[in-house]
PDB file of C-alpha atoms in Angstrom:
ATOM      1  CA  UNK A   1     101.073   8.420 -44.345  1.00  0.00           C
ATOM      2  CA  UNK A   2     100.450  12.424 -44.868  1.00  0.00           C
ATOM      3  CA  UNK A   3      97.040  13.370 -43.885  1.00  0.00           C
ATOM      4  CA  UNK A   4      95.746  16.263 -45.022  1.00  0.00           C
ATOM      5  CA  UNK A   5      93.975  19.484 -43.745  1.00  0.00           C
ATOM      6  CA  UNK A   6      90.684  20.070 -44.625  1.00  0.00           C
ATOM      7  CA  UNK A   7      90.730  24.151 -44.729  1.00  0.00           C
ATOM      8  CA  UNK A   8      87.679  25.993 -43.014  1.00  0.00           C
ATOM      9  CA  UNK A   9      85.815  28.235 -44.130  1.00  0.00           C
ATOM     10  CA  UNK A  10      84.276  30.687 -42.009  1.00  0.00           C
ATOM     11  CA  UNK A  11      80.966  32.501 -42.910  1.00  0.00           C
ATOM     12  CA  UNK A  12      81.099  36.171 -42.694  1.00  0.00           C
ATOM     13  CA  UNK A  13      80.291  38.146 -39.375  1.00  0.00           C
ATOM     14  CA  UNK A  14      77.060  39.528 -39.294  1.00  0.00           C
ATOM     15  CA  UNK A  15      77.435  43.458 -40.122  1.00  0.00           C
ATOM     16  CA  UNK A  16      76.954  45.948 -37.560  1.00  0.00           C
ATOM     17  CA  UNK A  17      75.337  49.308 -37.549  1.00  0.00           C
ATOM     18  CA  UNK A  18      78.212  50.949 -39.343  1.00  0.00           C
ATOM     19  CA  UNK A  19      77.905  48.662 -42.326  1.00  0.00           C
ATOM     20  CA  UNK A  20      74.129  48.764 -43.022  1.00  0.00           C
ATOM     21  CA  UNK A  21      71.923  50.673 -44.794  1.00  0.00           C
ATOM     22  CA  UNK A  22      70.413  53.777 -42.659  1.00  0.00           C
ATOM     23  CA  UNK A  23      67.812  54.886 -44.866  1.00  0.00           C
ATOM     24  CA  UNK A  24      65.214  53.500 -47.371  1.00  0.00           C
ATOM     25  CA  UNK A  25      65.083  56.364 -50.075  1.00  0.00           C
ATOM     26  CA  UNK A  26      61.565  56.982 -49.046  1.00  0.00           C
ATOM     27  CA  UNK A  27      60.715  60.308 -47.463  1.00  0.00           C
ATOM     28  CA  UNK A  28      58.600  61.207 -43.845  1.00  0.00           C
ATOM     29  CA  UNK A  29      55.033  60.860 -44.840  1.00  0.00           C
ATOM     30  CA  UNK A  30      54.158  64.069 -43.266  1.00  0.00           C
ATOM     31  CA  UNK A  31      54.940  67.376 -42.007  1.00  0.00           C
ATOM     32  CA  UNK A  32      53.635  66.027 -38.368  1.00  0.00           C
ATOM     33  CA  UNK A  33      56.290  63.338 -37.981  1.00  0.00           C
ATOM     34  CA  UNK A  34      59.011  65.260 -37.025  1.00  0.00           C
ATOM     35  CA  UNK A  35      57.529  67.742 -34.477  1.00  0.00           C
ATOM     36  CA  UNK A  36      55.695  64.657 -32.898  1.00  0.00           C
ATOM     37  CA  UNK A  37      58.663  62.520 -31.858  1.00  0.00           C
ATOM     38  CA  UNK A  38      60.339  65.803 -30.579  1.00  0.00           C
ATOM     39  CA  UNK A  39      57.971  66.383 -28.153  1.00  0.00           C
ATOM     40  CA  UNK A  40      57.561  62.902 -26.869  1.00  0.00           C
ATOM     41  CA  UNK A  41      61.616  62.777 -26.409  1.00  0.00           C
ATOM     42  CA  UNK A  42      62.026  66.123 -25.137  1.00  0.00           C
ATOM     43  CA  UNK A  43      59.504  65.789 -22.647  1.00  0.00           C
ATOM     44  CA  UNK A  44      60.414  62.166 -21.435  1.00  0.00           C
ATOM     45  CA  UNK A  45      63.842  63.211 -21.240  1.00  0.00           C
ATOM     46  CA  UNK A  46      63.634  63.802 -17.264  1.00  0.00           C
ATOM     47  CA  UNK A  47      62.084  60.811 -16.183  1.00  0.00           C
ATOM     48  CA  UNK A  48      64.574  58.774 -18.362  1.00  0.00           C
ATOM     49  CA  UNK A  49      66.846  60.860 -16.417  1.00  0.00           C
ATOM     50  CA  UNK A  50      65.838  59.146 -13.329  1.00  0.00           C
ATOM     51  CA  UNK A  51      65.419  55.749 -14.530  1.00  0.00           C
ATOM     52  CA  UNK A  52      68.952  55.468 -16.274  1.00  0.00           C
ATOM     53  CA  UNK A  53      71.474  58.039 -14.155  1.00  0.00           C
ATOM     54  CA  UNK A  54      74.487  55.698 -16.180  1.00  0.00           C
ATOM     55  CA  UNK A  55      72.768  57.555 -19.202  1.00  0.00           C
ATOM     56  CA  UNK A  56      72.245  53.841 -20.365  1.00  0.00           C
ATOM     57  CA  UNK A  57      69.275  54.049 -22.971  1.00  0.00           C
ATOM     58  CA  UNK A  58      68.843  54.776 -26.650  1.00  0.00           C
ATOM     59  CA  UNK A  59      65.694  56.678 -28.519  1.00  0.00           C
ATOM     60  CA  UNK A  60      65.422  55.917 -32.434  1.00  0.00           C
ATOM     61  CA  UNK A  61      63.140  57.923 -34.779  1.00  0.00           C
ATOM     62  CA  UNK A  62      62.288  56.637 -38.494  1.00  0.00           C
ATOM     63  CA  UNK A  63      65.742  54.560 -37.431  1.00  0.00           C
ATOM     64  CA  UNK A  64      66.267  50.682 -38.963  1.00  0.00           C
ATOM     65  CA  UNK A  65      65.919  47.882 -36.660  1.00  0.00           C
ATOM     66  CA  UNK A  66      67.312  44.725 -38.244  1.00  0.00           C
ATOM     67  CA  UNK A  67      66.663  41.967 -37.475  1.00  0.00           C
ATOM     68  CA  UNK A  68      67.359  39.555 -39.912  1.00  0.00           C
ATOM     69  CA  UNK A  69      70.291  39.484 -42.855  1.00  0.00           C
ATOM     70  CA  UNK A  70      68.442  39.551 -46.609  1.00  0.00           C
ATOM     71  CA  UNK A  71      69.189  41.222 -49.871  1.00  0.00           C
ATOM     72  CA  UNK A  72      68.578  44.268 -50.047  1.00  0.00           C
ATOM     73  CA  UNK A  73      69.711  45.118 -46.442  1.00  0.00           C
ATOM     74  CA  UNK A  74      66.685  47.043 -46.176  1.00  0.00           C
ATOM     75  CA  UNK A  75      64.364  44.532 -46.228  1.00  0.00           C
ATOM     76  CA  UNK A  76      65.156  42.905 -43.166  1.00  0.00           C
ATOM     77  CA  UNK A  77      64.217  46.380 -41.164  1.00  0.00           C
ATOM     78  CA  UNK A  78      61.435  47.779 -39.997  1.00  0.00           C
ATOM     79  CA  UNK A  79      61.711  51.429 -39.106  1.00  0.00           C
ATOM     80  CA  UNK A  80      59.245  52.779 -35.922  1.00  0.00           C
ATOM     81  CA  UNK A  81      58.777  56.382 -36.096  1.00  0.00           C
ATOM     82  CA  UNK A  82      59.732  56.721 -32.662  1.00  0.00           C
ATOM     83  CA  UNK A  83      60.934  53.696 -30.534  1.00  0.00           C
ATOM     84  CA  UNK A  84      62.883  53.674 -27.155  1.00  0.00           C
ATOM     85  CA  UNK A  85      65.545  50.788 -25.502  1.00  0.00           C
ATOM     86  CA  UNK A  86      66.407  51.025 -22.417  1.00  0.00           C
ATOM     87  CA  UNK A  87      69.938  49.479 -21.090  1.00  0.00           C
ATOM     88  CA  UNK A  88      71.854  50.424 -24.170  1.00  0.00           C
ATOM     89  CA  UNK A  89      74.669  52.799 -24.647  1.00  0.00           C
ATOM     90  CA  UNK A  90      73.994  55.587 -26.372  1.00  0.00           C
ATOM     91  CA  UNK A  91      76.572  55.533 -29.082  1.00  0.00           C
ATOM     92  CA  UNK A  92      78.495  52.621 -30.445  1.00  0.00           C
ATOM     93  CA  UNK A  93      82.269  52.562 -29.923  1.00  0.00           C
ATOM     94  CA  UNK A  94      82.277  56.575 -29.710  1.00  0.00           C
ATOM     95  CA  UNK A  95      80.087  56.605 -33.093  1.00  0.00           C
ATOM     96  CA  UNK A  96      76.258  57.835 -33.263  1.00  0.00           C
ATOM     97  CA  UNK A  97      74.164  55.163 -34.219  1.00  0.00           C
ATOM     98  CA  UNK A  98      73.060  54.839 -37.692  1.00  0.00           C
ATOM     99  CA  UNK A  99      70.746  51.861 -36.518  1.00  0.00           C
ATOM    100  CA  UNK A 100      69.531  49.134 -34.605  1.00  0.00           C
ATOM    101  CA  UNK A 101      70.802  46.125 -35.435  1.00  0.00           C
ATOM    102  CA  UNK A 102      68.814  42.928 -33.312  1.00  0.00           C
ATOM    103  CA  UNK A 103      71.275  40.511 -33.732  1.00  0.00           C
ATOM    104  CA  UNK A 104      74.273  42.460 -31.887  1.00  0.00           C
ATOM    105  CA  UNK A 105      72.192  44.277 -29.391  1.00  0.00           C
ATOM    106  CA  UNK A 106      69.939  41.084 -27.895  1.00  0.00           C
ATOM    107  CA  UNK A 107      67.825  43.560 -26.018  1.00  0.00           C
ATOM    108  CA  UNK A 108      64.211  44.350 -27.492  1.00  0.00           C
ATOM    109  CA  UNK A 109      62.889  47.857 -27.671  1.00  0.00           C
ATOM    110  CA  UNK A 110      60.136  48.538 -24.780  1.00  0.00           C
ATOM    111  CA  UNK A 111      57.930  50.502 -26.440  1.00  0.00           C
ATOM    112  CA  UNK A 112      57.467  51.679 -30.287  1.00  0.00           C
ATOM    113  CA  UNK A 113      55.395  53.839 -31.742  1.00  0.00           C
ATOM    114  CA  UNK A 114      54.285  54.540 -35.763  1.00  0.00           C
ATOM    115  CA  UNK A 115      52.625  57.935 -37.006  1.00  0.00           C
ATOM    116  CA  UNK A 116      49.976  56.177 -39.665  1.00  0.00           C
ATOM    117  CA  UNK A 117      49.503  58.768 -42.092  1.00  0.00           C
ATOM    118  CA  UNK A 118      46.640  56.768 -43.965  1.00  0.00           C
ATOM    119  CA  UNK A 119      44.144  54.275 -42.298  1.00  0.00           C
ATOM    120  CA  UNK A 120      46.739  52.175 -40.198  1.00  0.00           C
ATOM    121  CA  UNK A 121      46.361  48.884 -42.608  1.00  0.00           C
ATOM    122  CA  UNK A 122      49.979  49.012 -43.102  1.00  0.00           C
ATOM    123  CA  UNK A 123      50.500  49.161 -39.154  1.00  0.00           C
ATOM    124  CA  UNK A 124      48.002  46.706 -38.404  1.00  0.00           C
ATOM    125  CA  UNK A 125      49.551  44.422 -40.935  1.00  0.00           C
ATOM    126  CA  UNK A 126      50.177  40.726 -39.560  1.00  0.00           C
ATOM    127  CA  UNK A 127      51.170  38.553 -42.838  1.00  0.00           C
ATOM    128  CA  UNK A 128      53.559  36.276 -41.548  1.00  0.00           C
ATOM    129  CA  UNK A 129      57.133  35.049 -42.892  1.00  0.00           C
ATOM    130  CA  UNK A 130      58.255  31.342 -42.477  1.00  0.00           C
ATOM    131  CA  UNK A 131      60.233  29.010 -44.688  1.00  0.00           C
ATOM    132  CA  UNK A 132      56.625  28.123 -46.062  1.00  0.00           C
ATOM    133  CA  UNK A 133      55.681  30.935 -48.070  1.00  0.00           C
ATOM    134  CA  UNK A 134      59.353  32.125 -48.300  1.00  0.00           C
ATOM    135  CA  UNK A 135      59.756  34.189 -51.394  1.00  0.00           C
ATOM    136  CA  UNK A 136      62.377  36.573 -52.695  1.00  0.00           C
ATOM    137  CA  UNK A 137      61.762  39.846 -51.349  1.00  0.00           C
ATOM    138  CA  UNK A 138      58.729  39.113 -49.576  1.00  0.00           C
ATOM    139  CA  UNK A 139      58.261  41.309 -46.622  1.00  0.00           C
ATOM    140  CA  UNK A 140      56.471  40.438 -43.762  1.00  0.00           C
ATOM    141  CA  UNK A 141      54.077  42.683 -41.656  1.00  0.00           C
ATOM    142  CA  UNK A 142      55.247  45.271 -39.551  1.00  0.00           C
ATOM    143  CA  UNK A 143      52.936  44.352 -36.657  1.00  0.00           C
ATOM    144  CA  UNK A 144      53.974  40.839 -37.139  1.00  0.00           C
ATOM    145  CA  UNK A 145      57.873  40.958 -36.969  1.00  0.00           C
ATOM    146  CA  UNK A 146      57.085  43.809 -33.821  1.00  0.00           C
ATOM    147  CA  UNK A 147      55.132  40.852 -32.319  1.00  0.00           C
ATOM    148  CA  UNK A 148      56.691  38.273 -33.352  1.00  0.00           C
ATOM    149  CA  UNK A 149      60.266  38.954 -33.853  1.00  0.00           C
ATOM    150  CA  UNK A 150      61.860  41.835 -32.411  1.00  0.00           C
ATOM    151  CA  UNK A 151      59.040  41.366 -29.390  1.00  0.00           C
ATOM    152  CA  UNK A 152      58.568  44.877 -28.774  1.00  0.00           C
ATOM    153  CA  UNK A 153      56.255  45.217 -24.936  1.00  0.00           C
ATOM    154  CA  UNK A 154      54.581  48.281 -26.248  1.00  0.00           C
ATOM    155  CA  UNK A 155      53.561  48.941 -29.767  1.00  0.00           C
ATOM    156  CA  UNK A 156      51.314  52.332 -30.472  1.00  0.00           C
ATOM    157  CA  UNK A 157      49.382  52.906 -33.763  1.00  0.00           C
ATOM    158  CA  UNK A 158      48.388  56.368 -33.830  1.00  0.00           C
ATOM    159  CA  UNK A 159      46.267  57.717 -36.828  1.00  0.00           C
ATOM    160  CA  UNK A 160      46.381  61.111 -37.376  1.00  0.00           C
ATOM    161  CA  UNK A 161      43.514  61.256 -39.957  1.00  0.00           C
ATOM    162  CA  UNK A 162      41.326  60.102 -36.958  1.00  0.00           C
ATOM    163  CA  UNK A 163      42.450  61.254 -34.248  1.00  0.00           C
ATOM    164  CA  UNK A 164      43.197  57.614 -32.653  1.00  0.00           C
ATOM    165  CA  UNK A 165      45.381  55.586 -30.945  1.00  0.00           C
ATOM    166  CA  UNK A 166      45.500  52.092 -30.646  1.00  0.00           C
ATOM    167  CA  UNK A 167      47.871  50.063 -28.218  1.00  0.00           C
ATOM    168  CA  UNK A 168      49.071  46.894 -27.719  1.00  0.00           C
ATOM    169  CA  UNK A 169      50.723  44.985 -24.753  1.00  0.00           C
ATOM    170  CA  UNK A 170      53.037  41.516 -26.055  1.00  0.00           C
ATOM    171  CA  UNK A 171      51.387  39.174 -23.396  1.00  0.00           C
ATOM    172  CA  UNK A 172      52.481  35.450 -23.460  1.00  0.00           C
ATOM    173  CA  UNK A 173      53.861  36.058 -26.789  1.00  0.00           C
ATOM    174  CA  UNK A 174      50.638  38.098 -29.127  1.00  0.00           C
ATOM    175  CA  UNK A 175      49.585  41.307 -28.689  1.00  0.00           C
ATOM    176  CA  UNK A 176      46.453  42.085 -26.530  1.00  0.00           C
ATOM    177  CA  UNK A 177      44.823  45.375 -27.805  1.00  0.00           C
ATOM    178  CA  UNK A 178      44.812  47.383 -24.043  1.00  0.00           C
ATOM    179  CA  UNK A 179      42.109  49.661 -22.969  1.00  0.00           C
ATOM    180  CA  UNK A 180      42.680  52.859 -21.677  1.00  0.00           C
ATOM    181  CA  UNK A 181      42.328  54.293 -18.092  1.00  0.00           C
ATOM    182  CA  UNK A 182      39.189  56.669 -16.793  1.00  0.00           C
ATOM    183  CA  UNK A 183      42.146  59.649 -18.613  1.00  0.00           C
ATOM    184  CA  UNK A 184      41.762  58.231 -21.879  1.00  0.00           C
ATOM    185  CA  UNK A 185      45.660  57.508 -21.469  1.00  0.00           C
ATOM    186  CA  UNK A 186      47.435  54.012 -21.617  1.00  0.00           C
ATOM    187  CA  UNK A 187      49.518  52.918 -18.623  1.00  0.00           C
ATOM    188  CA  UNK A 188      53.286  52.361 -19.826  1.00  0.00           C
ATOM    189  CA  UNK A 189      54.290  50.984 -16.110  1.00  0.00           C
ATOM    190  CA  UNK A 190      58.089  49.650 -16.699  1.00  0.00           C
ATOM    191  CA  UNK A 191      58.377  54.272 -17.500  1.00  0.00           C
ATOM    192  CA  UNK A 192      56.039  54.895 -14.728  1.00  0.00           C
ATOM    193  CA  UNK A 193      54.066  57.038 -17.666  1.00  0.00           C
ATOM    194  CA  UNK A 194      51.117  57.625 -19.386  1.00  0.00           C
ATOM    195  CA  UNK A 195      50.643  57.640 -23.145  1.00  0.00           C
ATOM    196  CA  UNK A 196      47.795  59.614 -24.714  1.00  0.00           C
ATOM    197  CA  UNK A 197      46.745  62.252 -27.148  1.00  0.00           C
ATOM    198  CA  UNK A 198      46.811  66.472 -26.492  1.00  0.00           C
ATOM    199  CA  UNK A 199      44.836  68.740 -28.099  1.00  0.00           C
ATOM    200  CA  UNK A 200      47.298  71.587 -28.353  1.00  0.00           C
ATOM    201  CA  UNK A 201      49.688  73.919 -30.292  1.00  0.00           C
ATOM    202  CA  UNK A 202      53.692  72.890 -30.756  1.00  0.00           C
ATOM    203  CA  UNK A 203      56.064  74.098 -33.238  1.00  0.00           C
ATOM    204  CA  UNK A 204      53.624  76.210 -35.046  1.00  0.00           C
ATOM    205  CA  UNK A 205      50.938  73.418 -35.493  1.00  0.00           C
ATOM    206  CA  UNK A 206      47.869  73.279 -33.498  1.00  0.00           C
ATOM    207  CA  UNK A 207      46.217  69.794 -33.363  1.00  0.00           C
ATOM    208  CA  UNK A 208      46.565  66.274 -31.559  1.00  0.00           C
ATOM    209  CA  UNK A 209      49.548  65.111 -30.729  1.00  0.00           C
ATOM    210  CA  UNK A 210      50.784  61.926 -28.588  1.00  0.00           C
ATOM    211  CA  UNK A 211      51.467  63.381 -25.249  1.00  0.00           C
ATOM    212  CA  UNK A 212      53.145  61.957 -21.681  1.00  0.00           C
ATOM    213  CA  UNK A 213      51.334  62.384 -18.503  1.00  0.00           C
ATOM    214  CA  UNK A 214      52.544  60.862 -15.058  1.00  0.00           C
ATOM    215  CA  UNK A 215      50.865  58.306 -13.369  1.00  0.00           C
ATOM    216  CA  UNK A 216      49.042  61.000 -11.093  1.00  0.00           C
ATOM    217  CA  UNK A 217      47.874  62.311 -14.486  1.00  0.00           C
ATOM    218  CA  UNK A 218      49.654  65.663 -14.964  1.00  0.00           C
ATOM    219  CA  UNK A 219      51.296  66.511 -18.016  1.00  0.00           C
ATOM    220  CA  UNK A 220      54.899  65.892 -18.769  1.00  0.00           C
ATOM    221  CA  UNK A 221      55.935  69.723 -20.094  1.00  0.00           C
ATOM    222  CA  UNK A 222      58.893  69.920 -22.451  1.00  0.00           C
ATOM    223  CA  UNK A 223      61.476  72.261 -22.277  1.00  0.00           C
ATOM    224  CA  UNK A 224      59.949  75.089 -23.260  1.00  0.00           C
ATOM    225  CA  UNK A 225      56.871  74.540 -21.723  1.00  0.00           C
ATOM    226  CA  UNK A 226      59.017  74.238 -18.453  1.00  0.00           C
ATOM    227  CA  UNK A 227      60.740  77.611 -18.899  1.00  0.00           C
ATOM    228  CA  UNK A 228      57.575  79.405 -19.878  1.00  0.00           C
ATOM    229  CA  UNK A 229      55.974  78.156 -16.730  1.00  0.00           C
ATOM    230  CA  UNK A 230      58.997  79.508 -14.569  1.00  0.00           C
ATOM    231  CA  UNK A 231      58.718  82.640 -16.319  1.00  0.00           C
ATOM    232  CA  UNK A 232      54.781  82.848 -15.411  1.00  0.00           C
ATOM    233  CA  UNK A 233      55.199  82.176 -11.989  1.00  0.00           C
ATOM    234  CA  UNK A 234      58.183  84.339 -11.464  1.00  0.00           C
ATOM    235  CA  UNK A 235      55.602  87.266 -13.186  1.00  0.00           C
ATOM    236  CA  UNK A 236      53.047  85.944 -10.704  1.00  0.00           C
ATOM    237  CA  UNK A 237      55.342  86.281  -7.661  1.00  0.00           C
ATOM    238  CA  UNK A 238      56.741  89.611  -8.782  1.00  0.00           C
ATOM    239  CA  UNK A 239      53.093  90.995  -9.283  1.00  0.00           C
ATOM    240  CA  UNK A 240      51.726  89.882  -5.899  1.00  0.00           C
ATOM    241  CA  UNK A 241      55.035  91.621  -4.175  1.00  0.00           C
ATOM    242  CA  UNK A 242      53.804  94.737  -5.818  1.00  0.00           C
ATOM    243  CA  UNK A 243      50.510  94.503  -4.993  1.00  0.00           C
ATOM    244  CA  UNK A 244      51.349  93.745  -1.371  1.00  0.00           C
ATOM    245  CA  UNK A 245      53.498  96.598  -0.937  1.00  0.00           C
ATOM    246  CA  UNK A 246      51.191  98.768  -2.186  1.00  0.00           C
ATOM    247  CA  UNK A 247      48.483  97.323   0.539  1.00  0.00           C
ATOM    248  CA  UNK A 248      51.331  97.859   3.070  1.00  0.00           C
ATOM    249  CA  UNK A 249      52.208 101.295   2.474  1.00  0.00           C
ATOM    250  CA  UNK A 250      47.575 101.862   2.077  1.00  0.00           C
ATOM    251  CA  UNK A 251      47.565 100.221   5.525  1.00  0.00           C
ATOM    252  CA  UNK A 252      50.189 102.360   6.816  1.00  0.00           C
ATOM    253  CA  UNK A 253      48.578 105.604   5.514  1.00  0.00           C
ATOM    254  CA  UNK A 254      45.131 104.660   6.913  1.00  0.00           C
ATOM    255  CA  UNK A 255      46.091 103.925  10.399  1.00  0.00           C
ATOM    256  CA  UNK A 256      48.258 107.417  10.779  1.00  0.00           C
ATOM    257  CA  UNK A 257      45.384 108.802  10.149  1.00  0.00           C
ATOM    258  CA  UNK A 258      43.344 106.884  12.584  1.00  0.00           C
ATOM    259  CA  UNK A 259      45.659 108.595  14.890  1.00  0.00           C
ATOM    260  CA  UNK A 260      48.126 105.225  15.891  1.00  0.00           C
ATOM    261  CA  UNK A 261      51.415 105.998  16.344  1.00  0.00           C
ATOM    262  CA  UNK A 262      54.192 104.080  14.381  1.00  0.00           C
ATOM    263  CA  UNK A 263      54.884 101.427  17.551  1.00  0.00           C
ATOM    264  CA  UNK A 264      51.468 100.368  17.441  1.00  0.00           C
ATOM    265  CA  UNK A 265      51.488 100.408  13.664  1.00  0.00           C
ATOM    266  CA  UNK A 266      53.763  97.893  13.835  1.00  0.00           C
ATOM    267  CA  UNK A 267      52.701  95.670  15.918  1.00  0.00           C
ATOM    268  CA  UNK A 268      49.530  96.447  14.065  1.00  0.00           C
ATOM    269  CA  UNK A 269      50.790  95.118  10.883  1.00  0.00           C
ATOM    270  CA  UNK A 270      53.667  92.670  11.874  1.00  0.00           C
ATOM    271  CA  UNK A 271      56.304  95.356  10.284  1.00  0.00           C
ATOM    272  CA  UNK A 272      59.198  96.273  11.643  1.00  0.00           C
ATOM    273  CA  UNK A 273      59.634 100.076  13.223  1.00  0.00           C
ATOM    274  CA  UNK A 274      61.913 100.763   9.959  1.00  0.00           C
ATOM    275  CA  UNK A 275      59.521  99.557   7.723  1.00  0.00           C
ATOM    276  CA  UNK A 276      56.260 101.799   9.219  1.00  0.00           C
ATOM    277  CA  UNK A 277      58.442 104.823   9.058  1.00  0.00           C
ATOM    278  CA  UNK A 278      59.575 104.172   5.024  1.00  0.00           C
ATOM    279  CA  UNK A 279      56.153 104.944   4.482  1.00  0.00           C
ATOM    280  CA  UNK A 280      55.274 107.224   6.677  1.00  0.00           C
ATOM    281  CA  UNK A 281      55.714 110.899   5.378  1.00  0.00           C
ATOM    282  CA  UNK A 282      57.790 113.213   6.338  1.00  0.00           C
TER     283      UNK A 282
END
């Protein structure tokens, strides 16, 4: 007797990065957006630097993260303005990422943050999804799949019509609303940072922006900022040389005529026999 055999059928793999969508058609809310996760990469850049010397870690901004298969793609995505993972290569198999995609990565972003141009209803959103009120194209709410799904540690609501930011810490599974520090700022501890808001002028826009500090409370500068420090100080240095050889060679002049000679001008002055007769005329 011939038995015969039953052919499997394998479901599809799950797509990867490569083969999903990585944009929505809709455009950045505002002209802030941009600018703002700029600063907050450029300036965390060295202490992420420290943290991952493999290079090992991955910054998204308005990028997808999937995390579940639906139709259209986009649906199962939520995209934070500016999230970070840590302990992820950088690029995919030599190719920039195009997205985030939960269900071949396995590790959860630490910290994620959304620009709310309007009130922050749309951030605060918890409407759940279950197989309950399941419905074709029903979305869920971002803070709920954040919380409850992708399980993000830090989540960061900041509205820039107000001014404020709101943060949450995932403790034993919810997010607890956290309170901020005698700074105003919000402990990030797994970065060693601070996260709060900066009243200053980047990029050609002067207002509030979301700002790093270290844990001692000084400001993390970007690049820029760096390099136009250095240049200050170098000005500073460079002036107080001048100025102190101009008090050397006053000194000098002062005690000739007090009648010292230039051996006891020296001594005088902690100069050098050379040095009292450079500036002593001929």
């Amino acid at each position: 007797m011939t038995q015969s055999v039953e052919k499997i059928v394998l479901p599809p793999p799950f797509p990867d990065h490569t083969q999903l969508p990585d944009e929505d058609g809709s455009f950045v809310k505002n002209f802030q957006d941009h600018p703002q996760s700029i600063i907050l990469t450029d300036s965390l850049t060295p202490i992420l630097a420290q943290l991952h010397p493999d290079g090992q870690y991955a910054i998204g901004q308005d990028c997808g993260i999937y995390w579940r298969e639906t139709d259209p793609p986009q649906a199962g995505a939520e995209a934070p303005d500016w999230f970070y993972v840590a302990n992820v290569p950088p690029q995919l198999d030599g190719q920039m990422r195009r997205s985030y995609v939960l269900w071949r990565e396995f590790i959860s972003p630490l910290i994620a943050l959304e620009f709310a141009s309007g009130t922050g209803q749309e951030e605060r959103d918890r409407t759940p999804l279950s197989r309950a009120n399941l419905e074709p194209g029903k979305k869920p709410g971002k803070f709920w799949v954040y919380e409850q799904i992708i399980h993000i540690s830090y989540y960061g609501i900041y509205v820039i019509g107000t001014g404020t930011l709101e943060m949450y810490h995932l403790m034993n599974g919810s997010y607890r609303q956290m309170t901020p520090n005698e700074r105003g700022h919000y402990a990030i501890e797994p970065l060693g940072v601070e996260l709060g808001l900066w009243q200053g002028s980047y990029q050609n826009q002067t207002q509030l922006w979301l700002r790093w500090w270290d844990q001692h409370g000084n400001l993390l500068l970007t690049g820029w900022e760096q390099t136009e420090l250095e240049r200050t100080r170098t000005e500073q240095a460079e002036e107080r040389a001048k100025n102190a050889e101009q008090a050397r060679r006053d000194a000098v002049g002062r005690l000739l005529n007090l009648g010292l000679n230039a051996e006891q001008i020296a001594a005088a002055l902690g100069l050098t026999l050379e040095e009292v007769q450079q500036e002593t005329p001929e």
